[in-house]
Amino acid sequence: MKTLLNYIIHQPTSPASSTPIILIHGLFGDLNNLGVLARDLKNHYITLQVDVRNHGDSFRSESMNYAEMAQDIIDLVTGLGYSKVILIGHSMGGKIAMAASAIKPELIENIVVIDMAPVAYQQHRHQHIFSALQAVLDNHATSRQTAAVIMREYLSEEGVIQFLLKSFRQGEWKFNLPVLIQQYDNIIGWQQLPSWSGKILFIPGGNSSYVKPEYRDIIAEQFPNASAWVVAGADHWVHAEKPETVLRAIHRFLAA
């Protein structure tokens, strides 16, 4: 029997859509990261927040490619008995959602991808983060306060530091740092998918570099029914910076 991802489920407070929503976080995160979306969406949909493999309280694995991570989501969905779902993913979670469309296309009703494109990124954006995370362990920090002091030697964005510290407990990272480092090329990589004709919404941050105009053709090849809602003034953490705008985009997309 397959081990399922850790998740929490919210039952709607009002008559619900028949299609559940699965919220999928990004690299270094956990199921709480998309909580601002869950708190709204759970009023109208059965809503699940998941920890992806090697994150949060989900199982550990030596491998992290998108086919496997997407299969984890599908295993959870089918294990819970759902015949259709809506996938909403941020960053790496967006790639996981898109990859699921190639494995079980009939299971996916709609996809929302927050600030991510179906491309392989060449730039190693996270090396300074990996260095900071490893330094915390090397210095045997046991408190978040001590860890923060160490991390500030490597990272200048306090918001990034505080986000990462949410996964620091009792001197350990809640994500599997050695595997994330070893599998990083898979995480930033991408293998082009066969065309999926379902509806998919991309929500890039207007100030982010993750979704560029030159990606338009490669997005259209894989997702011919794609649409986009650019959130002006937002960077990569679109849902945290402009939650009301992101939720408005999601609700309009799902209602169309």
PDB file of C-alpha atoms in Angstrom:
ATOM      1  CA  MET A   1       0.000   0.000   0.000  1.00  0.00           C
ATOM      2  CA  LYS A   2       1.360   3.404  -0.976  1.00  0.00           C
ATOM      3  CA  THR A   3       2.156   5.983   1.663  1.00  0.00           C
ATOM      4  CA  LEU A   4       0.043   9.078   1.103  1.00  0.00           C
ATOM      5  CA  LEU A   5       1.147  12.658   1.532  1.00  0.00           C
ATOM      6  CA  ASN A   6       0.337  14.400   4.787  1.00  0.00           C
ATOM      7  CA  TYR A   7      -2.670  16.687   4.408  1.00  0.00           C
ATOM      8  CA  ILE A   8      -5.370  18.610   6.188  1.00  0.00           C
ATOM      9  CA  ILE A   9      -8.887  18.861   4.814  1.00  0.00           C
ATOM     10  CA  HIS A  10     -11.496  21.583   5.233  1.00  0.00           C
ATOM     11  CA  GLN A  11     -15.191  20.987   4.678  1.00  0.00           C
ATOM     12  CA  PRO A  12     -17.056  23.993   3.258  1.00  0.00           C
ATOM     13  CA  THR A  13     -19.213  26.143   5.499  1.00  0.00           C
ATOM     14  CA  SER A  14     -21.806  26.666   2.741  1.00  0.00           C
ATOM     15  CA  PRO A  15     -23.144  24.525  -0.122  1.00  0.00           C
ATOM     16  CA  ALA A  16     -20.036  23.513  -2.007  1.00  0.00           C
ATOM     17  CA  SER A  17     -18.837  22.905  -5.496  1.00  0.00           C
ATOM     18  CA  SER A  18     -18.636  19.183  -6.147  1.00  0.00           C
ATOM     19  CA  THR A  19     -14.970  19.464  -7.145  1.00  0.00           C
ATOM     20  CA  PRO A  20     -12.385  19.583  -4.327  1.00  0.00           C
ATOM     21  CA  ILE A  21      -9.366  21.893  -4.433  1.00  0.00           C
ATOM     22  CA  ILE A  22      -5.846  20.655  -3.672  1.00  0.00           C
ATOM     23  CA  LEU A  23      -3.342  23.351  -2.613  1.00  0.00           C
ATOM     24  CA  ILE A  24       0.315  22.511  -3.327  1.00  0.00           C
ATOM     25  CA  HIS A  25       3.140  24.549  -1.784  1.00  0.00           C
ATOM     26  CA  GLY A  26       6.577  25.351  -3.178  1.00  0.00           C
ATOM     27  CA  LEU A  27      10.195  24.567  -2.321  1.00  0.00           C
ATOM     28  CA  PHE A  28      11.146  24.840   1.392  1.00  0.00           C
ATOM     29  CA  GLY A  29       7.475  25.187   2.327  1.00  0.00           C
ATOM     30  CA  ASP A  30       4.730  23.143   3.925  1.00  0.00           C
ATOM     31  CA  LEU A  31       0.971  22.859   3.840  1.00  0.00           C
ATOM     32  CA  ASN A  32       0.539  26.085   5.806  1.00  0.00           C
ATOM     33  CA  ASN A  33       2.067  28.254   3.076  1.00  0.00           C
ATOM     34  CA  LEU A  34      -1.144  28.590   1.076  1.00  0.00           C
ATOM     35  CA  GLY A  35      -3.258  29.027   4.183  1.00  0.00           C
ATOM     36  CA  VAL A  36      -4.365  32.500   3.113  1.00  0.00           C
ATOM     37  CA  LEU A  37      -6.000  30.890   0.080  1.00  0.00           C
ATOM     38  CA  ALA A  38      -7.389  27.927   2.023  1.00  0.00           C
ATOM     39  CA  ARG A  39      -9.142  30.174   4.533  1.00  0.00           C
ATOM     40  CA  ASP A  40     -11.191  31.697   1.723  1.00  0.00           C
ATOM     41  CA  LEU A  41     -11.624  28.733  -0.608  1.00  0.00           C
ATOM     42  CA  LYS A  42     -12.834  26.410   2.160  1.00  0.00           C
ATOM     43  CA  ASN A  43     -16.022  28.463   2.339  1.00  0.00           C
ATOM     44  CA  HIS A  44     -17.006  27.200  -1.108  1.00  0.00           C
ATOM     45  CA  TYR A  45     -15.001  24.037  -1.795  1.00  0.00           C
ATOM     46  CA  ILE A  46     -13.722  20.943  -0.067  1.00  0.00           C
ATOM     47  CA  THR A  47     -10.139  22.177   0.309  1.00  0.00           C
ATOM     48  CA  LEU A  48      -7.007  20.158   1.007  1.00  0.00           C
ATOM     49  CA  GLN A  49      -3.579  21.493   1.934  1.00  0.00           C
ATOM     50  CA  VAL A  50      -0.758  19.007   1.406  1.00  0.00           C
ATOM     51  CA  ASP A  51       2.890  18.604   2.376  1.00  0.00           C
ATOM     52  CA  VAL A  52       4.820  17.450  -0.691  1.00  0.00           C
ATOM     53  CA  ARG A  53       7.412  14.696  -0.283  1.00  0.00           C
ATOM     54  CA  ASN A  54      10.512  15.675   1.719  1.00  0.00           C
ATOM     55  CA  HIS A  55       8.616  18.619   3.242  1.00  0.00           C
ATOM     56  CA  GLY A  56       6.583  19.110   6.400  1.00  0.00           C
ATOM     57  CA  ASP A  57       5.213  15.881   7.831  1.00  0.00           C
ATOM     58  CA  SER A  58       5.131  13.944   4.560  1.00  0.00           C
ATOM     59  CA  PHE A  59       7.353  10.962   3.864  1.00  0.00           C
ATOM     60  CA  ARG A  60      11.034  11.220   2.982  1.00  0.00           C
ATOM     61  CA  SER A  61      12.448   9.978  -0.313  1.00  0.00           C
ATOM     62  CA  GLU A  62      15.831  10.077  -2.029  1.00  0.00           C
ATOM     63  CA  SER A  63      14.196  11.125  -5.295  1.00  0.00           C
ATOM     64  CA  MET A  64      12.299  14.287  -6.258  1.00  0.00           C
ATOM     65  CA  ASN A  65      11.345  14.506  -9.899  1.00  0.00           C
ATOM     66  CA  TYR A  66       8.083  15.976 -11.120  1.00  0.00           C
ATOM     67  CA  ALA A  67       6.631  12.704 -12.382  1.00  0.00           C
ATOM     68  CA  GLU A  68       7.013  11.247  -8.880  1.00  0.00           C
ATOM     69  CA  MET A  69       5.739  14.327  -7.076  1.00  0.00           C
ATOM     70  CA  ALA A  70       2.730  14.541  -9.386  1.00  0.00           C
ATOM     71  CA  GLN A  71       2.030  10.849  -8.825  1.00  0.00           C
ATOM     72  CA  ASP A  72       2.039  11.545  -5.077  1.00  0.00           C
ATOM     73  CA  ILE A  73      -0.801  14.027  -5.603  1.00  0.00           C
ATOM     74  CA  ILE A  74      -2.716  11.604  -7.818  1.00  0.00           C
ATOM     75  CA  ASP A  75      -2.282   8.807  -5.270  1.00  0.00           C
ATOM     76  CA  LEU A  76      -3.716  11.068  -2.576  1.00  0.00           C
ATOM     77  CA  VAL A  77      -6.646  12.147  -4.741  1.00  0.00           C
ATOM     78  CA  THR A  78      -7.563   8.612  -5.798  1.00  0.00           C
ATOM     79  CA  GLY A  79      -6.940   7.303  -2.298  1.00  0.00           C
ATOM     80  CA  LEU A  80      -9.542   9.748  -1.007  1.00  0.00           C
ATOM     81  CA  GLY A  81     -11.983   8.645  -3.683  1.00  0.00           C
ATOM     82  CA  TYR A  82     -12.216  11.860  -5.706  1.00  0.00           C
ATOM     83  CA  SER A  83     -13.006  11.573  -9.419  1.00  0.00           C
ATOM     84  CA  LYS A  84     -12.141  15.191 -10.299  1.00  0.00           C
ATOM     85  CA  VAL A  85     -10.032  17.847  -8.584  1.00  0.00           C
ATOM     86  CA  ILE A  86      -8.829  21.399  -9.054  1.00  0.00           C
ATOM     87  CA  LEU A  87      -5.093  21.823  -8.471  1.00  0.00           C
ATOM     88  CA  ILE A  88      -3.640  25.119  -7.259  1.00  0.00           C
ATOM     89  CA  GLY A  89       0.133  25.283  -6.876  1.00  0.00           C
ATOM     90  CA  HIS A  90       2.704  27.943  -6.104  1.00  0.00           C
ATOM     91  CA  SER A  91       6.189  27.788  -7.630  1.00  0.00           C
ATOM     92  CA  MET A  92       7.396  24.167  -7.423  1.00  0.00           C
ATOM     93  CA  GLY A  93       3.835  23.257  -6.477  1.00  0.00           C
ATOM     94  CA  GLY A  94       2.671  24.761  -9.753  1.00  0.00           C
ATOM     95  CA  LYS A  95       5.033  22.495 -11.646  1.00  0.00           C
ATOM     96  CA  ILE A  96       3.727  19.512  -9.694  1.00  0.00           C
ATOM     97  CA  ALA A  97       0.159  20.463 -10.656  1.00  0.00           C
ATOM     98  CA  MET A  98       1.089  20.814 -14.323  1.00  0.00           C
ATOM     99  CA  ALA A  99       2.948  17.496 -14.322  1.00  0.00           C
ATOM    100  CA  ALA A 100      -0.153  15.777 -12.942  1.00  0.00           C
ATOM    101  CA  SER A 101      -2.027  16.714 -16.114  1.00  0.00           C
ATOM    102  CA  ALA A 102       0.241  14.399 -18.110  1.00  0.00           C
ATOM    103  CA  ILE A 103      -0.202  11.418 -15.791  1.00  0.00           C
ATOM    104  CA  LYS A 104      -3.942  11.448 -15.144  1.00  0.00           C
ATOM    105  CA  PRO A 105      -5.456  14.154 -17.387  1.00  0.00           C
ATOM    106  CA  GLU A 106      -9.042  13.010 -16.837  1.00  0.00           C
ATOM    107  CA  LEU A 107      -8.668  13.557 -13.078  1.00  0.00           C
ATOM    108  CA  ILE A 108      -7.833  17.258 -13.370  1.00  0.00           C
ATOM    109  CA  GLU A 109     -10.705  19.695 -13.901  1.00  0.00           C
ATOM    110  CA  ASN A 110      -8.728  22.947 -13.695  1.00  0.00           C
ATOM    111  CA  ILE A 111      -5.240  24.089 -12.732  1.00  0.00           C
ATOM    112  CA  VAL A 112      -4.054  27.377 -11.240  1.00  0.00           C
ATOM    113  CA  VAL A 113      -0.306  28.045 -11.305  1.00  0.00           C
ATOM    114  CA  ILE A 114       1.024  30.888  -9.161  1.00  0.00           C
ATOM    115  CA  ASP A 115       4.251  32.451 -10.459  1.00  0.00           C
ATOM    116  CA  MET A 116       5.786  29.507 -12.276  1.00  0.00           C
ATOM    117  CA  ALA A 117       6.184  28.417 -15.895  1.00  0.00           C
ATOM    118  CA  PRO A 118       6.507  24.951 -17.469  1.00  0.00           C
ATOM    119  CA  VAL A 119      10.162  25.498 -18.360  1.00  0.00           C
ATOM    120  CA  ALA A 120      13.593  24.433 -17.136  1.00  0.00           C
ATOM    121  CA  TYR A 121      15.294  27.259 -15.279  1.00  0.00           C
ATOM    122  CA  GLN A 122      19.030  27.515 -15.831  1.00  0.00           C
ATOM    123  CA  GLN A 123      19.778  29.961 -13.046  1.00  0.00           C
ATOM    124  CA  HIS A 124      20.536  28.441  -9.643  1.00  0.00           C
ATOM    125  CA  ARG A 125      18.446  30.891  -7.640  1.00  0.00           C
ATOM    126  CA  HIS A 126      18.703  29.161  -4.282  1.00  0.00           C
ATOM    127  CA  GLN A 127      22.409  28.572  -3.661  1.00  0.00           C
ATOM    128  CA  HIS A 128      22.599  31.319  -1.044  1.00  0.00           C
ATOM    129  CA  ILE A 129      19.556  29.823   0.680  1.00  0.00           C
ATOM    130  CA  PHE A 130      21.118  26.365   0.763  1.00  0.00           C
ATOM    131  CA  SER A 131      24.277  27.891   2.246  1.00  0.00           C
ATOM    132  CA  ALA A 132      22.259  29.633   4.962  1.00  0.00           C
ATOM    133  CA  LEU A 133      20.275  26.509   5.801  1.00  0.00           C
ATOM    134  CA  GLN A 134      23.405  24.377   6.038  1.00  0.00           C
ATOM    135  CA  ALA A 135      25.173  26.991   8.168  1.00  0.00           C
ATOM    136  CA  VAL A 136      22.361  26.801  10.725  1.00  0.00           C
ATOM    137  CA  LEU A 137      22.948  23.059  11.060  1.00  0.00           C
ATOM    138  CA  ASP A 138      26.735  23.358  11.061  1.00  0.00           C
ATOM    139  CA  ASN A 139      26.527  25.848  13.940  1.00  0.00           C
ATOM    140  CA  HIS A 140      24.144  23.588  15.903  1.00  0.00           C
ATOM    141  CA  ALA A 141      21.531  26.299  16.331  1.00  0.00           C
ATOM    142  CA  THR A 142      18.609  25.182  18.458  1.00  0.00           C
ATOM    143  CA  SER A 143      16.406  28.291  18.496  1.00  0.00           C
ATOM    144  CA  ARG A 144      14.871  30.315  15.704  1.00  0.00           C
ATOM    145  CA  GLN A 145      16.494  33.437  17.107  1.00  0.00           C
ATOM    146  CA  THR A 146      19.982  31.943  16.831  1.00  0.00           C
ATOM    147  CA  ALA A 147      19.206  30.505  13.410  1.00  0.00           C
ATOM    148  CA  ALA A 148      18.034  33.911  12.182  1.00  0.00           C
ATOM    149  CA  VAL A 149      21.303  35.564  13.234  1.00  0.00           C
ATOM    150  CA  ILE A 150      23.279  32.966  11.289  1.00  0.00           C
ATOM    151  CA  MET A 151      21.049  33.222   8.223  1.00  0.00           C
ATOM    152  CA  ARG A 152      21.410  37.003   8.044  1.00  0.00           C
ATOM    153  CA  GLU A 153      25.063  36.467   7.164  1.00  0.00           C
ATOM    154  CA  TYR A 154      23.880  34.854   3.914  1.00  0.00           C
ATOM    155  CA  LEU A 155      20.470  36.365   3.199  1.00  0.00           C
ATOM    156  CA  SER A 156      19.428  40.003   3.052  1.00  0.00           C
ATOM    157  CA  GLU A 157      15.655  39.579   2.678  1.00  0.00           C
ATOM    158  CA  GLU A 158      14.109  39.321   6.126  1.00  0.00           C
ATOM    159  CA  GLY A 159      10.876  37.994   4.657  1.00  0.00           C
ATOM    160  CA  VAL A 160      12.721  35.027   3.142  1.00  0.00           C
ATOM    161  CA  ILE A 161      14.461  34.324   6.452  1.00  0.00           C
ATOM    162  CA  GLN A 162      11.192  34.370   8.378  1.00  0.00           C
ATOM    163  CA  PHE A 163       9.530  32.124   5.785  1.00  0.00           C
ATOM    164  CA  LEU A 164      12.322  29.561   6.061  1.00  0.00           C
ATOM    165  CA  LEU A 165      12.296  29.682   9.854  1.00  0.00           C
ATOM    166  CA  LYS A 166       8.692  28.469   9.861  1.00  0.00           C
ATOM    167  CA  SER A 167      10.191  25.074   9.001  1.00  0.00           C
ATOM    168  CA  PHE A 168      12.840  25.142  11.762  1.00  0.00           C
ATOM    169  CA  ARG A 169      11.923  23.183  14.891  1.00  0.00           C
ATOM    170  CA  GLN A 170      14.070  21.842  17.714  1.00  0.00           C
ATOM    171  CA  GLY A 171      17.307  22.364  15.836  1.00  0.00           C
ATOM    172  CA  GLU A 172      16.157  20.689  12.628  1.00  0.00           C
ATOM    173  CA  TRP A 173      14.671  21.684   9.301  1.00  0.00           C
ATOM    174  CA  LYS A 174      11.277  20.152   8.565  1.00  0.00           C
ATOM    175  CA  PHE A 175      12.317  19.663   4.942  1.00  0.00           C
ATOM    176  CA  ASN A 176      14.891  17.102   3.837  1.00  0.00           C
ATOM    177  CA  LEU A 177      17.772  19.468   3.132  1.00  0.00           C
ATOM    178  CA  PRO A 178      20.350  16.933   1.824  1.00  0.00           C
ATOM    179  CA  VAL A 179      17.883  15.578  -0.734  1.00  0.00           C
ATOM    180  CA  LEU A 180      16.747  19.055  -1.811  1.00  0.00           C
ATOM    181  CA  ILE A 181      20.379  19.937  -2.501  1.00  0.00           C
ATOM    182  CA  GLN A 182      21.054  16.676  -4.312  1.00  0.00           C
ATOM    183  CA  GLN A 183      17.839  16.824  -6.360  1.00  0.00           C
ATOM    184  CA  TYR A 184      17.977  20.557  -7.108  1.00  0.00           C
ATOM    185  CA  ASP A 185      18.586  20.107 -10.843  1.00  0.00           C
ATOM    186  CA  ASN A 186      15.354  18.104 -11.033  1.00  0.00           C
ATOM    187  CA  ILE A 187      13.506  20.782  -9.065  1.00  0.00           C
ATOM    188  CA  ILE A 188      14.527  23.652 -11.345  1.00  0.00           C
ATOM    189  CA  GLY A 189      14.333  21.426 -14.421  1.00  0.00           C
ATOM    190  CA  TRP A 190      11.394  20.453 -16.597  1.00  0.00           C
ATOM    191  CA  GLN A 191      10.517  17.921 -19.270  1.00  0.00           C
ATOM    192  CA  GLN A 192       8.024  19.263 -21.775  1.00  0.00           C
ATOM    193  CA  LEU A 193       4.562  17.753 -21.390  1.00  0.00           C
ATOM    194  CA  PRO A 194       2.126  16.510 -24.010  1.00  0.00           C
ATOM    195  CA  SER A 195      -0.593  19.017 -24.743  1.00  0.00           C
ATOM    196  CA  TRP A 196      -3.361  19.177 -22.116  1.00  0.00           C
ATOM    197  CA  SER A 197      -6.577  20.817 -23.307  1.00  0.00           C
ATOM    198  CA  GLY A 198      -8.014  21.625 -19.896  1.00  0.00           C
ATOM    199  CA  LYS A 199      -8.368  25.109 -18.475  1.00  0.00           C
ATOM    200  CA  ILE A 200      -5.303  26.470 -16.706  1.00  0.00           C
ATOM    201  CA  LEU A 201      -4.706  29.913 -15.214  1.00  0.00           C
ATOM    202  CA  PHE A 202      -1.244  31.365 -14.708  1.00  0.00           C
ATOM    203  CA  ILE A 203      -0.955  34.067 -12.028  1.00  0.00           C
ATOM    204  CA  PRO A 204       2.524  35.605 -12.282  1.00  0.00           C
ATOM    205  CA  GLY A 205       3.792  38.452 -10.169  1.00  0.00           C
ATOM    206  CA  GLY A 206       4.329  41.572 -12.214  1.00  0.00           C
ATOM    207  CA  ASN A 207       7.757  42.107 -10.629  1.00  0.00           C
ATOM    208  CA  SER A 208       8.806  38.450 -10.766  1.00  0.00           C
ATOM    209  CA  SER A 209      11.189  36.932 -13.307  1.00  0.00           C
ATOM    210  CA  TYR A 210       9.763  33.411 -13.151  1.00  0.00           C
ATOM    211  CA  VAL A 211       7.222  33.907 -15.962  1.00  0.00           C
ATOM    212  CA  LYS A 212       8.654  35.818 -18.916  1.00  0.00           C
ATOM    213  CA  PRO A 213       6.947  36.934 -22.156  1.00  0.00           C
ATOM    214  CA  GLU A 214       9.269  34.673 -24.157  1.00  0.00           C
ATOM    215  CA  TYR A 215       7.728  31.645 -22.415  1.00  0.00           C
ATOM    216  CA  ARG A 216       4.365  32.284 -24.069  1.00  0.00           C
ATOM    217  CA  ASP A 217       4.848  29.867 -26.972  1.00  0.00           C
ATOM    218  CA  ILE A 218       6.155  27.005 -24.850  1.00  0.00           C
ATOM    219  CA  ILE A 219       3.241  27.475 -22.450  1.00  0.00           C
ATOM    220  CA  ALA A 220       0.776  27.410 -25.368  1.00  0.00           C
ATOM    221  CA  GLU A 221       2.305  24.208 -26.753  1.00  0.00           C
ATOM    222  CA  GLN A 222       1.699  22.375 -23.497  1.00  0.00           C
ATOM    223  CA  PHE A 223      -1.460  24.191 -22.403  1.00  0.00           C
ATOM    224  CA  PRO A 224      -3.390  25.550 -25.410  1.00  0.00           C
ATOM    225  CA  ASN A 225      -6.289  26.740 -23.213  1.00  0.00           C
ATOM    226  CA  ALA A 226      -4.069  28.742 -20.873  1.00  0.00           C
ATOM    227  CA  SER A 227      -4.995  32.185 -19.631  1.00  0.00           C
ATOM    228  CA  ALA A 228      -3.083  34.605 -17.428  1.00  0.00           C
ATOM    229  CA  TRP A 229      -3.748  37.202 -14.746  1.00  0.00           C
ATOM    230  CA  VAL A 230      -0.649  39.273 -13.991  1.00  0.00           C
ATOM    231  CA  VAL A 231      -0.625  40.722 -10.472  1.00  0.00           C
ATOM    232  CA  ALA A 232       0.953  44.157 -10.722  1.00  0.00           C
ATOM    233  CA  GLY A 233       3.408  45.086  -7.995  1.00  0.00           C
ATOM    234  CA  ALA A 234       3.860  41.522  -6.749  1.00  0.00           C
ATOM    235  CA  ASP A 235       7.031  39.466  -6.694  1.00  0.00           C
ATOM    236  CA  HIS A 236       7.341  35.677  -6.421  1.00  0.00           C
ATOM    237  CA  TRP A 237       5.178  35.366  -3.291  1.00  0.00           C
ATOM    238  CA  VAL A 238       2.127  36.656  -5.118  1.00  0.00           C
ATOM    239  CA  HIS A 239      -0.469  35.076  -2.823  1.00  0.00           C
ATOM    240  CA  ALA A 240       1.216  36.467   0.299  1.00  0.00           C
ATOM    241  CA  GLU A 241       1.738  39.958  -1.140  1.00  0.00           C
ATOM    242  CA  LYS A 242      -1.620  40.381  -2.895  1.00  0.00           C
ATOM    243  CA  PRO A 243      -3.982  37.715  -1.529  1.00  0.00           C
ATOM    244  CA  GLU A 244      -7.209  39.516  -2.413  1.00  0.00           C
ATOM    245  CA  THR A 245      -6.125  39.929  -6.040  1.00  0.00           C
ATOM    246  CA  VAL A 246      -5.065  36.295  -6.310  1.00  0.00           C
ATOM    247  CA  LEU A 247      -8.333  35.072  -4.801  1.00  0.00           C
ATOM    248  CA  ARG A 248     -10.350  37.295  -7.118  1.00  0.00           C
ATOM    249  CA  ALA A 249      -8.478  35.827 -10.098  1.00  0.00           C
ATOM    250  CA  ILE A 250      -9.068  32.268  -8.872  1.00  0.00           C
ATOM    251  CA  HIS A 251     -12.784  32.767  -8.226  1.00  0.00           C
ATOM    252  CA  ARG A 252     -13.381  34.386 -11.618  1.00  0.00           C
ATOM    253  CA  PHE A 253     -11.441  31.628 -13.363  1.00  0.00           C
ATOM    254  CA  LEU A 254     -13.301  28.824 -11.615  1.00  0.00           C
ATOM    255  CA  ALA A 255     -16.681  30.476 -12.195  1.00  0.00           C
ATOM    256  CA  ALA A 256     -16.131  30.981 -15.936  1.00  0.00           C
TER     257      ALA A 256
END
